[in-house]
mmCIF file with all atom_site columns, C-alpha atoms and ligand atoms in Angstrom:
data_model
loop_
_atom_site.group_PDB
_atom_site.id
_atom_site.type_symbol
_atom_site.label_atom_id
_atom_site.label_alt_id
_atom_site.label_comp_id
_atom_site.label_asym_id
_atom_site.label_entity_id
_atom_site.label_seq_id
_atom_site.pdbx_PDB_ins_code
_atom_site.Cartn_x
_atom_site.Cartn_y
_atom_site.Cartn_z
_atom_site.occupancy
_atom_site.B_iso_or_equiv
_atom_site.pdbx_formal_charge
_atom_site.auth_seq_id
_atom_site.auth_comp_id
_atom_site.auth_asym_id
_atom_site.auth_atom_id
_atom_site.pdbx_PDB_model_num
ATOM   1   C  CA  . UNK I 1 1   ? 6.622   32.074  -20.096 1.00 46.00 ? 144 UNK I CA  1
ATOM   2   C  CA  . UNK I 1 2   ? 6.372   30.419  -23.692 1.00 44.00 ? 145 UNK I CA  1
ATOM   3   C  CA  . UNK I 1 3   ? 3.075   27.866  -24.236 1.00 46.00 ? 146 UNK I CA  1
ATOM   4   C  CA  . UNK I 1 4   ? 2.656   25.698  -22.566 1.00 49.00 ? 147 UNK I CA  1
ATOM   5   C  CA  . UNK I 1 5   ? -0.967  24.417  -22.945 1.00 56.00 ? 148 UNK I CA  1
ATOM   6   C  CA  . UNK I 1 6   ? -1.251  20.837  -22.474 1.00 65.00 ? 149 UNK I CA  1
ATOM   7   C  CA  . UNK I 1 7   ? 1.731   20.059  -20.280 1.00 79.00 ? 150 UNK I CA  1
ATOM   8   C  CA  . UNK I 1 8   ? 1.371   19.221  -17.490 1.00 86.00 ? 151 UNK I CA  1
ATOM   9   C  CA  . UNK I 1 9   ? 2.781   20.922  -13.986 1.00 92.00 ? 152 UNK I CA  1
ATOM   10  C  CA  . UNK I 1 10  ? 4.901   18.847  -11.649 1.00 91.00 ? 153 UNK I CA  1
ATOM   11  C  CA  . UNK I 1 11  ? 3.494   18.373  -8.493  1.00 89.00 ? 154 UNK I CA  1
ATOM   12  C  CA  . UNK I 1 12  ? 5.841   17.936  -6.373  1.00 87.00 ? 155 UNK I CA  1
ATOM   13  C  CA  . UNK I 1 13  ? 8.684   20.908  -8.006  1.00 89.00 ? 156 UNK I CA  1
ATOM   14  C  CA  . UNK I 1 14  ? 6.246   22.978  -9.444  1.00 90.00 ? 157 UNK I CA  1
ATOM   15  C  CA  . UNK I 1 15  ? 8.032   22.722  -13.354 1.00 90.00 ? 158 UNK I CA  1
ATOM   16  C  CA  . UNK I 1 16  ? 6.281   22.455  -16.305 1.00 92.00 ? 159 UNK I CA  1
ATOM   17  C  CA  . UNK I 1 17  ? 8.189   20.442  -19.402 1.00 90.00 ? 160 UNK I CA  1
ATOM   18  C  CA  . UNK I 1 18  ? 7.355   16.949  -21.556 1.00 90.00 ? 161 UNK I CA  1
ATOM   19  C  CA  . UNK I 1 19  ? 8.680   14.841  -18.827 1.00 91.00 ? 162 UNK I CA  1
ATOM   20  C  CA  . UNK I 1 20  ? 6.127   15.794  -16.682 1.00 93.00 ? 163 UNK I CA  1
ATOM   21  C  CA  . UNK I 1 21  ? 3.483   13.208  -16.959 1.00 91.00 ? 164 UNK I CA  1
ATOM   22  C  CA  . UNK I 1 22  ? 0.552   11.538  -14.949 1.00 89.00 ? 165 UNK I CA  1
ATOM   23  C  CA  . UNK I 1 23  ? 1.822   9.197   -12.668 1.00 85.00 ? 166 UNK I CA  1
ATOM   24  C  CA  . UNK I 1 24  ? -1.349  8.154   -11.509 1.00 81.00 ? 167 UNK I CA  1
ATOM   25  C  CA  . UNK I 1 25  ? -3.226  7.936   -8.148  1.00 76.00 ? 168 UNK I CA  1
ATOM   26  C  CA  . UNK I 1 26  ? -2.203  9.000   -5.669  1.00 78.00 ? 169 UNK I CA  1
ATOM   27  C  CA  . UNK I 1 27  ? 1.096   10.478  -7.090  1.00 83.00 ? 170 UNK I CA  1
ATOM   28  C  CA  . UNK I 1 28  ? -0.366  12.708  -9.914  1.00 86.00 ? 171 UNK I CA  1
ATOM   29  C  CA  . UNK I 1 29  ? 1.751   14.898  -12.303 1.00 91.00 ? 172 UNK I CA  1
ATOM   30  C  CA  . UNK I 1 30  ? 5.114   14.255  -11.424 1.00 90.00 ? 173 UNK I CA  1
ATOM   31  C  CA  . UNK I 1 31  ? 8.762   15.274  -13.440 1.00 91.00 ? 174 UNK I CA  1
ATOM   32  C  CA  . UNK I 1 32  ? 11.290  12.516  -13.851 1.00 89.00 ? 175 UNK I CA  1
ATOM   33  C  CA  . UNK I 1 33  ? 13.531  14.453  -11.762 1.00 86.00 ? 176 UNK I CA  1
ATOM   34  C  CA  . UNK I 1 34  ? 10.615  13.761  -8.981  1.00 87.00 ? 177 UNK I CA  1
ATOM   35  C  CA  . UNK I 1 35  ? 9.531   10.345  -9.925  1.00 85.00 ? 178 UNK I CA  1
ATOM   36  C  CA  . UNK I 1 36  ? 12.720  9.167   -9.788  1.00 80.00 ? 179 UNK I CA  1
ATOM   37  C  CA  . UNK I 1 37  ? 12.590  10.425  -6.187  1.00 79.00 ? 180 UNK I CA  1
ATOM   38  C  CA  . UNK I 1 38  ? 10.203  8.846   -5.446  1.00 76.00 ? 181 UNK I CA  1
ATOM   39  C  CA  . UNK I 1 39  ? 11.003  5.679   -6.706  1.00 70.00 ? 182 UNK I CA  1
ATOM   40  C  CA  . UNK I 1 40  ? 14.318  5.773   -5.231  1.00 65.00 ? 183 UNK I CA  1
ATOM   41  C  CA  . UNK I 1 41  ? 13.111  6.605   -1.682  1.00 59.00 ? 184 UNK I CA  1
ATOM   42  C  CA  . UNK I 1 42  ? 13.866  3.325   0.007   1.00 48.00 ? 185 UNK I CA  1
ATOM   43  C  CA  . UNK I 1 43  ? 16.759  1.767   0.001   1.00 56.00 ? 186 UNK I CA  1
ATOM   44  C  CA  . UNK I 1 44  ? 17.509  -1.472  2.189   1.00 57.00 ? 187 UNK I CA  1
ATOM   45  C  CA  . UNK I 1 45  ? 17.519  -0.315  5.196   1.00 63.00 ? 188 UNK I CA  1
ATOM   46  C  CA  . UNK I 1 46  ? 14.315  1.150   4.343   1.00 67.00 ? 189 UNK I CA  1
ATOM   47  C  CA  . UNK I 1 47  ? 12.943  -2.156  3.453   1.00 72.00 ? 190 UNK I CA  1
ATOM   48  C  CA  . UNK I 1 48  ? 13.347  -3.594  7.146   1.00 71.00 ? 191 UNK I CA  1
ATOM   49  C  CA  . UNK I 1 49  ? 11.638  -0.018  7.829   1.00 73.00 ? 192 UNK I CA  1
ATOM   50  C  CA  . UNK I 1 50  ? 8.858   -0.731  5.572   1.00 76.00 ? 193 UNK I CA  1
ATOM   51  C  CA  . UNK I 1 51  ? 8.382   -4.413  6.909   1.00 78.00 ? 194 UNK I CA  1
ATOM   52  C  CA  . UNK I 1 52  ? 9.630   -5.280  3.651   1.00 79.00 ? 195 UNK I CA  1
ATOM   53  C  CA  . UNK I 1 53  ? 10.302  -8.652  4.305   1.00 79.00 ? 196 UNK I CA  1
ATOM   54  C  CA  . UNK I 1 54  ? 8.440   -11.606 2.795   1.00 85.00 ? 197 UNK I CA  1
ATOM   55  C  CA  . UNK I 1 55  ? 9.528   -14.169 1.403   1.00 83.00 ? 198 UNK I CA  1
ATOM   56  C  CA  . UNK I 1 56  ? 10.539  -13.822 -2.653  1.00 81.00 ? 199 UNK I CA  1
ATOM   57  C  CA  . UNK I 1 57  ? 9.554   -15.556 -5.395  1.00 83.00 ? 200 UNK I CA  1
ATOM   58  C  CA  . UNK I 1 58  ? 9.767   -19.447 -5.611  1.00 84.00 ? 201 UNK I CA  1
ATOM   59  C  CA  . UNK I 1 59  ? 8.307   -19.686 -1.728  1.00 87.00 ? 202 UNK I CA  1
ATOM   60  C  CA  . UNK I 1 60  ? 4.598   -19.140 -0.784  1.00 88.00 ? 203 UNK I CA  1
ATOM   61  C  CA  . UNK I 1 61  ? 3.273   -15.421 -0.051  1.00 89.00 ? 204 UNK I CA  1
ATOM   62  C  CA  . UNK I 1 62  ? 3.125   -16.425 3.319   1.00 89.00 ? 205 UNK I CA  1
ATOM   63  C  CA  . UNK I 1 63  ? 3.527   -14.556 6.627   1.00 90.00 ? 206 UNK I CA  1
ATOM   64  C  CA  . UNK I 1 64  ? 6.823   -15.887 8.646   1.00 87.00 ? 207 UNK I CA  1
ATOM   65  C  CA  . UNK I 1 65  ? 4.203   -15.303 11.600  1.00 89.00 ? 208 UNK I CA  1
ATOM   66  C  CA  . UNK I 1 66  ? 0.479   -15.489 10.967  1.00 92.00 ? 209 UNK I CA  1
ATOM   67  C  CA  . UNK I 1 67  ? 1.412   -18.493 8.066   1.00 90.00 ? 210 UNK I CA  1
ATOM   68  C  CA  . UNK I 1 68  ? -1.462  -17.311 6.626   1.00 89.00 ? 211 UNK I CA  1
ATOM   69  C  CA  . UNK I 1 69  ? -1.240  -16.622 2.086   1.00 88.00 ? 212 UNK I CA  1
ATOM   70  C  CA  . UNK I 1 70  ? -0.954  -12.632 1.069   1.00 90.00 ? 213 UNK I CA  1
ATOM   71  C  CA  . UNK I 1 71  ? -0.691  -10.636 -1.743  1.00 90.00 ? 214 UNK I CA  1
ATOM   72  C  CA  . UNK I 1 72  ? 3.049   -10.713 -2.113  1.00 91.00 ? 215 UNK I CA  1
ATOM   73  C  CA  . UNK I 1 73  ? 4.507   -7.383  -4.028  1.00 92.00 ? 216 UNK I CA  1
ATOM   74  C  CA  . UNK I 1 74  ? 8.433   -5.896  -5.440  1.00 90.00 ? 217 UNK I CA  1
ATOM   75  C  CA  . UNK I 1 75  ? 9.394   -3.107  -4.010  1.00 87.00 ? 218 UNK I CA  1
ATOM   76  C  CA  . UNK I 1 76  ? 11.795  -0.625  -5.772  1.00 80.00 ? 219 UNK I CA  1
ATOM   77  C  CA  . UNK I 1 77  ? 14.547  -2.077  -3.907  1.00 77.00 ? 220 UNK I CA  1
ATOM   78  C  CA  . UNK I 1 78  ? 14.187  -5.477  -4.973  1.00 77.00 ? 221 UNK I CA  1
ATOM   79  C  CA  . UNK I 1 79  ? 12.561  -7.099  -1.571  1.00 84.00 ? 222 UNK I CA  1
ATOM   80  C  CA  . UNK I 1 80  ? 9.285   -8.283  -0.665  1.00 89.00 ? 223 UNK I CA  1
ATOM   81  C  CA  . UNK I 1 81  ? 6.412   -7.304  0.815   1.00 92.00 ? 224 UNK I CA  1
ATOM   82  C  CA  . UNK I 1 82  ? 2.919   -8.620  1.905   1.00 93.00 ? 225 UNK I CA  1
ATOM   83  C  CA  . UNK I 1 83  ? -0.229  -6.638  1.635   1.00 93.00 ? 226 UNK I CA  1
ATOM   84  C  CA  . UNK I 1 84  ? -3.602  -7.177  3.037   1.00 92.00 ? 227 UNK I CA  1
ATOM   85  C  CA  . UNK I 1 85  ? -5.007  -8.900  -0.200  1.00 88.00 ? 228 UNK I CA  1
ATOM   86  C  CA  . UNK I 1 86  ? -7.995  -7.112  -1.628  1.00 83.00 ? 229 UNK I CA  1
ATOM   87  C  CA  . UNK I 1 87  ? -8.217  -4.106  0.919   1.00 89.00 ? 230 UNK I CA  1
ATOM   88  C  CA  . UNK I 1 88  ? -8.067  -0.905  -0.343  1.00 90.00 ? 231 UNK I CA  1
ATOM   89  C  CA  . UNK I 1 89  ? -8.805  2.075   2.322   1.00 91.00 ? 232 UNK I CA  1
ATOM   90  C  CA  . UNK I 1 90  ? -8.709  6.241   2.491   1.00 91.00 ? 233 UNK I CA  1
ATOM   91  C  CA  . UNK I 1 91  ? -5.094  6.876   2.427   1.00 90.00 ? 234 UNK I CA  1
ATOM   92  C  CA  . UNK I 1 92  ? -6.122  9.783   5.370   1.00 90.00 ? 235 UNK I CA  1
ATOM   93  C  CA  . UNK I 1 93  ? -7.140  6.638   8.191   1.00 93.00 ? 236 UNK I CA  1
ATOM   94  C  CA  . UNK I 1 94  ? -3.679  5.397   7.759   1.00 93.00 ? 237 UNK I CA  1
ATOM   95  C  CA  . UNK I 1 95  ? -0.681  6.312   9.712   1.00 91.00 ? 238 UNK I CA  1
ATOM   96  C  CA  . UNK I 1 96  ? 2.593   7.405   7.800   1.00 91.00 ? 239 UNK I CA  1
ATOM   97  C  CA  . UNK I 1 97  ? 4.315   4.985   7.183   1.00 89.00 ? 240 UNK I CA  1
ATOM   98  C  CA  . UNK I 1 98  ? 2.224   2.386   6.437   1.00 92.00 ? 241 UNK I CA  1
ATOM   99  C  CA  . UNK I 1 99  ? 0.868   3.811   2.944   1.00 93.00 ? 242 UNK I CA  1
ATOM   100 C  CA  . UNK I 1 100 ? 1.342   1.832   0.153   1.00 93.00 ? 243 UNK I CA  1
ATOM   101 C  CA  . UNK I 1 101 ? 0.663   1.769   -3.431  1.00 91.00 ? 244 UNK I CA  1
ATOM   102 C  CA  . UNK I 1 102 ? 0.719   -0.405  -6.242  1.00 88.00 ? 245 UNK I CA  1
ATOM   103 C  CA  . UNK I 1 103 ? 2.264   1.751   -8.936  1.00 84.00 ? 246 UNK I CA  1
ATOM   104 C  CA  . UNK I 1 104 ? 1.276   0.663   -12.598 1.00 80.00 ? 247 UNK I CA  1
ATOM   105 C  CA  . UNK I 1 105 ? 4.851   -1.054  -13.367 1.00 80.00 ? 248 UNK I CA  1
ATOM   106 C  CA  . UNK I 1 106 ? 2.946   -3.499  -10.256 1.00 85.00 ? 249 UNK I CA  1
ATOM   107 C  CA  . UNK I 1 107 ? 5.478   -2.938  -7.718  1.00 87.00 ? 250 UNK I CA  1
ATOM   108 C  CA  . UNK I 1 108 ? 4.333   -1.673  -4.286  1.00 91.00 ? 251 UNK I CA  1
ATOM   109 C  CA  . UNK I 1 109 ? 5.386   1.248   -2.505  1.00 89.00 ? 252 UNK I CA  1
ATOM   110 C  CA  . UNK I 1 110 ? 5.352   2.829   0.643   1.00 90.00 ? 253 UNK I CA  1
ATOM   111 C  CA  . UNK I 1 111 ? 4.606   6.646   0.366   1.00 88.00 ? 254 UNK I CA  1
ATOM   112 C  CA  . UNK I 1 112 ? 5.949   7.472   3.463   1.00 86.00 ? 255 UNK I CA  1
ATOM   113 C  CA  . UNK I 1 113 ? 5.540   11.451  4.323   1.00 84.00 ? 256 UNK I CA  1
ATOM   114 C  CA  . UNK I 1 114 ? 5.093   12.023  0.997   1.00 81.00 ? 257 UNK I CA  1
ATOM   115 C  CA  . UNK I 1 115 ? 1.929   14.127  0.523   1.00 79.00 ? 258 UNK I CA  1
ATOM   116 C  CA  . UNK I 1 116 ? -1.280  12.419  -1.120  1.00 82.00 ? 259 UNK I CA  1
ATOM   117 C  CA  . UNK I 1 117 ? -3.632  13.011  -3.905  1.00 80.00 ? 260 UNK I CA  1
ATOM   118 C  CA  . UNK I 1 118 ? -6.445  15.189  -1.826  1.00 77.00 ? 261 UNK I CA  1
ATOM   119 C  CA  . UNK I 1 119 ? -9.250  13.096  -4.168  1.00 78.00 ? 262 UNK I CA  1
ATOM   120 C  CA  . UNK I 1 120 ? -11.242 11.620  -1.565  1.00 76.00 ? 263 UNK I CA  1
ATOM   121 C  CA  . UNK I 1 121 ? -12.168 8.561   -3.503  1.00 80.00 ? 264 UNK I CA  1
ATOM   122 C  CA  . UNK I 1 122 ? -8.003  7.950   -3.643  1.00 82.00 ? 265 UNK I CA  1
ATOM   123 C  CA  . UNK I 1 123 ? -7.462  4.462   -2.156  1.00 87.00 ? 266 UNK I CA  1
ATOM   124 C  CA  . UNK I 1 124 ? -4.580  3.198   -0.967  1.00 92.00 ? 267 UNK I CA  1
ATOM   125 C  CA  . UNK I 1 125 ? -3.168  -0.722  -0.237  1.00 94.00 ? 268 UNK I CA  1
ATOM   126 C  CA  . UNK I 1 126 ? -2.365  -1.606  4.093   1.00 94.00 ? 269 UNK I CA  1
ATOM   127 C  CA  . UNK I 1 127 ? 0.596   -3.512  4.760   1.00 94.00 ? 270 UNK I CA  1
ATOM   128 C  CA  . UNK I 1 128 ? -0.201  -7.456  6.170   1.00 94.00 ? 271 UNK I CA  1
ATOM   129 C  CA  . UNK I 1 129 ? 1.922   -6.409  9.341   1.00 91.00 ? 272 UNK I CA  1
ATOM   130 C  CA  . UNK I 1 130 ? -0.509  -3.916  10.302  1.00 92.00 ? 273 UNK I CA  1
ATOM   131 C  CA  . UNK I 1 131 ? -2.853  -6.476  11.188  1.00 95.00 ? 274 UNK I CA  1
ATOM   132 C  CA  . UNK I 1 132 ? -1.456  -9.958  11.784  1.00 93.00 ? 275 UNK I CA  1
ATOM   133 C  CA  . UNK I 1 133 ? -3.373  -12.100 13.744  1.00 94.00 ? 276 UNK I CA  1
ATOM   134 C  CA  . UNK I 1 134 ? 0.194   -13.092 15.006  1.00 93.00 ? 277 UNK I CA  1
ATOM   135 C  CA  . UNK I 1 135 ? 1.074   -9.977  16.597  1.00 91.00 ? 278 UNK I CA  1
ATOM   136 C  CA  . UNK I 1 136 ? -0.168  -7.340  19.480  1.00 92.00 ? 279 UNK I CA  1
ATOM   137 C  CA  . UNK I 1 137 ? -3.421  -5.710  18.454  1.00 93.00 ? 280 UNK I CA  1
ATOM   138 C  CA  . UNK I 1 138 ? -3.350  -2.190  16.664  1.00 92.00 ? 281 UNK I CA  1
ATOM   139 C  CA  . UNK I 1 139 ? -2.449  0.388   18.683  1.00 91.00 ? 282 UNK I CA  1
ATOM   140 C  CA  . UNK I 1 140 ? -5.718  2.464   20.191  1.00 92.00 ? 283 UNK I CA  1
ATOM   141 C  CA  . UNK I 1 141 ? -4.586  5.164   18.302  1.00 92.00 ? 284 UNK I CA  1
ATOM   142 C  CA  . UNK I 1 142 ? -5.241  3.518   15.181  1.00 93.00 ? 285 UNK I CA  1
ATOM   143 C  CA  . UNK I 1 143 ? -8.982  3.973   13.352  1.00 94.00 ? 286 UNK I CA  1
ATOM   144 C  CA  . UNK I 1 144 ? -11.318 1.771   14.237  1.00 94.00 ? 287 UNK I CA  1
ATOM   145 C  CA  . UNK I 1 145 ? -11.223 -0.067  10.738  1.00 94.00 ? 288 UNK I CA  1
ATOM   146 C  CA  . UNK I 1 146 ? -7.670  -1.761  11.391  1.00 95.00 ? 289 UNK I CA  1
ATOM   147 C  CA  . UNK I 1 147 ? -8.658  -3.038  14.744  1.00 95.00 ? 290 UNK I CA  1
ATOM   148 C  CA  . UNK I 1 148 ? -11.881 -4.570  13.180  1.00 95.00 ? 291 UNK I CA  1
ATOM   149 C  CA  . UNK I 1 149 ? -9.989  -5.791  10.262  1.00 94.00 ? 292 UNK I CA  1
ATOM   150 C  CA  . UNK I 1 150 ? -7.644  -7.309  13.102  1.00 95.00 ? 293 UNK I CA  1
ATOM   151 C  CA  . UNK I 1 151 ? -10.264 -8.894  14.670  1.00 95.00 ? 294 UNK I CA  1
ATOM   152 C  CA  . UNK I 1 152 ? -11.572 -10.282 11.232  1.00 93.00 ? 295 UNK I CA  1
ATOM   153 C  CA  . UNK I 1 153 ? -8.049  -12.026 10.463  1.00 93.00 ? 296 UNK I CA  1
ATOM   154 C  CA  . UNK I 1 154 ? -7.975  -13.388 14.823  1.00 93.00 ? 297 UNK I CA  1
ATOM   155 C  CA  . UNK I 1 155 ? -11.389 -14.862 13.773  1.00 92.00 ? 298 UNK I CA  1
ATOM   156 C  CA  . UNK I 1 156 ? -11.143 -16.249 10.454  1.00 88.00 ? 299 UNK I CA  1
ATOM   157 C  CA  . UNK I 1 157 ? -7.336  -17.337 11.281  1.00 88.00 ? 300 UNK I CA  1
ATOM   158 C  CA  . UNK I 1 158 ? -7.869  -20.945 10.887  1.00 84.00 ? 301 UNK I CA  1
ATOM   159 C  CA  . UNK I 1 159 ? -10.497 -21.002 8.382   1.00 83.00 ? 302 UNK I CA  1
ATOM   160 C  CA  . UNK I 1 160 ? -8.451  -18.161 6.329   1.00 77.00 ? 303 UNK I CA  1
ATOM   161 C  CA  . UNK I 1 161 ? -8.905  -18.946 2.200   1.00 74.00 ? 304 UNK I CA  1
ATOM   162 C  CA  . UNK I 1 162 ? -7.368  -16.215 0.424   1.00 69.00 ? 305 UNK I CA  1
ATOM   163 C  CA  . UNK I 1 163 ? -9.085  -14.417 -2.741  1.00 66.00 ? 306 UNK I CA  1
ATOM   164 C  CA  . UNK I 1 164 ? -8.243  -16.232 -5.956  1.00 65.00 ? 307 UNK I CA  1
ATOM   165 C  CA  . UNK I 1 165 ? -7.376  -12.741 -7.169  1.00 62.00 ? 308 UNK I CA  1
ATOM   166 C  CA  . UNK I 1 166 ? -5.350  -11.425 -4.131  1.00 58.00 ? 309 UNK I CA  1
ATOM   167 C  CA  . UNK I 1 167 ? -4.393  -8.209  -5.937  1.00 57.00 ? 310 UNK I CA  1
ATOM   168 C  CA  . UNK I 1 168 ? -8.248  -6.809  -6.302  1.00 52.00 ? 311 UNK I CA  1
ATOM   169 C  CA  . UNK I 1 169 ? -9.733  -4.301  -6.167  1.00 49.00 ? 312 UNK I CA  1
ATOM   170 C  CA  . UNK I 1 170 ? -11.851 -4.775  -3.427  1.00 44.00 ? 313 UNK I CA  1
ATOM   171 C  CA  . UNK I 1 171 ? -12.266 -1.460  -2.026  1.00 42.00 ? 314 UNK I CA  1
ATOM   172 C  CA  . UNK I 1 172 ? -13.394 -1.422  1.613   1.00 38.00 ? 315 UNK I CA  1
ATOM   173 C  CA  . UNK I 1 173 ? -16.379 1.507   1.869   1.00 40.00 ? 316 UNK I CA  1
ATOM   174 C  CA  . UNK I 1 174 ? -17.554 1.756   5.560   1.00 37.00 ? 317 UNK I CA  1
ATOM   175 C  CA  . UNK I 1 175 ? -20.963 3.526   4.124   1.00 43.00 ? 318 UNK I CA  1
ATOM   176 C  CA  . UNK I 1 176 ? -21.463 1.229   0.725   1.00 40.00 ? 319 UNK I CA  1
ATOM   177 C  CA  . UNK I 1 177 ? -21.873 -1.895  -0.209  1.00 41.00 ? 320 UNK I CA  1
ATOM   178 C  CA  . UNK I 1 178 ? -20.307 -4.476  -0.348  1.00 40.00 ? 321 UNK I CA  1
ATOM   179 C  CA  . UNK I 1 179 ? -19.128 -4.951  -4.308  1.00 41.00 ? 322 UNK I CA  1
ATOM   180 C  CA  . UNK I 1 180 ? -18.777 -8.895  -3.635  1.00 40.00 ? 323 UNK I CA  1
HETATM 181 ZN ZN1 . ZN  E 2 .   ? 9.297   17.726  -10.384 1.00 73.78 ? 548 ZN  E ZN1 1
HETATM 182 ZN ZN1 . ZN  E 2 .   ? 0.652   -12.498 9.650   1.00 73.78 ? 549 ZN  E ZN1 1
#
């Protein structure tokens, strides 16, 4: 192998080369071969998959069920989705699936099976769906945190005033404090 100090190694194919750069958390070093991939992961049938359905720009971040405001994101594939404003959670309590990210172009993704950065400070964004006041509970096999977030949005439903700054960070910390 020639030198290659300072470049970086894909991690998802393993190749080194100048188009491998940081993609940030929780993604890391990634080829544009890979990124690419990842980016193009969903298509639109993926979006009703995702729950990527809110409404688009021009009409209130709303839920069609809760009505409550959210923190309304792009996806890749040009839809919609709502995010629990604020939260930010170990991407390990939540089911595949339901990961999402807010990549630094500001469009959310869902992650899917992908594997995640092993940092345990890595935090990643919940999708509104997860916990609507609107639908059933969590399911029991869910951590504790989503049915107490639930329980959070059943109480406050009425009285519900969204963040001024719905995109963050707050990052939810079961052992800190609060940063508000
Ligand atoms: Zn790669
Ligand atoms: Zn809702």
């Amino acid at each position: 192998m020639g030198d290659t100090a300072g470049q970086h190694r894909c991690a998802d194919c393993d190749t080194r080369g100048p188009d491998v750069v940081e993609r940030g958390a929780p993604f890391g070093p990634l080829c544009g071969t890979c990124w690419e991939g990842v980016q193009n992961l969903s298509d639109n049938e993926d979006a009703l998959a995702d729950g990527a359905a809110a409404p688009p720009l021009g009409a209130d971040p709303r839920c069609r069920h809760c009505n409550r405001l959210q923190a309304r994101y792009e996806t890749p594939y040009n839809r919609w989705v709502l995010l629990e404003p604020r939260i930010l959670v170990p991407w390990q309590i939540v089911p595949v699936g339901h990961r999402w990210v807010v990549t630094p172009d500001d469009k959310a993704m869902n992650t899917r099976e992908r594997p995640l950065s092993l940092d345990k400070t890595c935090r990643i964004r919940i999708p509104h769906h997860l916990v609507c006041p609107a639908d059933e509970p969590p399911a029991d096999t869910l951590d504790p945190f989503f049915h107490a977030l639930y329980e959070e949005n059943l109480r406050n439903w009425d009285t519900w005033d969204p963040p001024d700054d719905c995109d963050g960070p707050y990052t939810f910390d079961p052992d800190g404090d609060d940063p508000d």
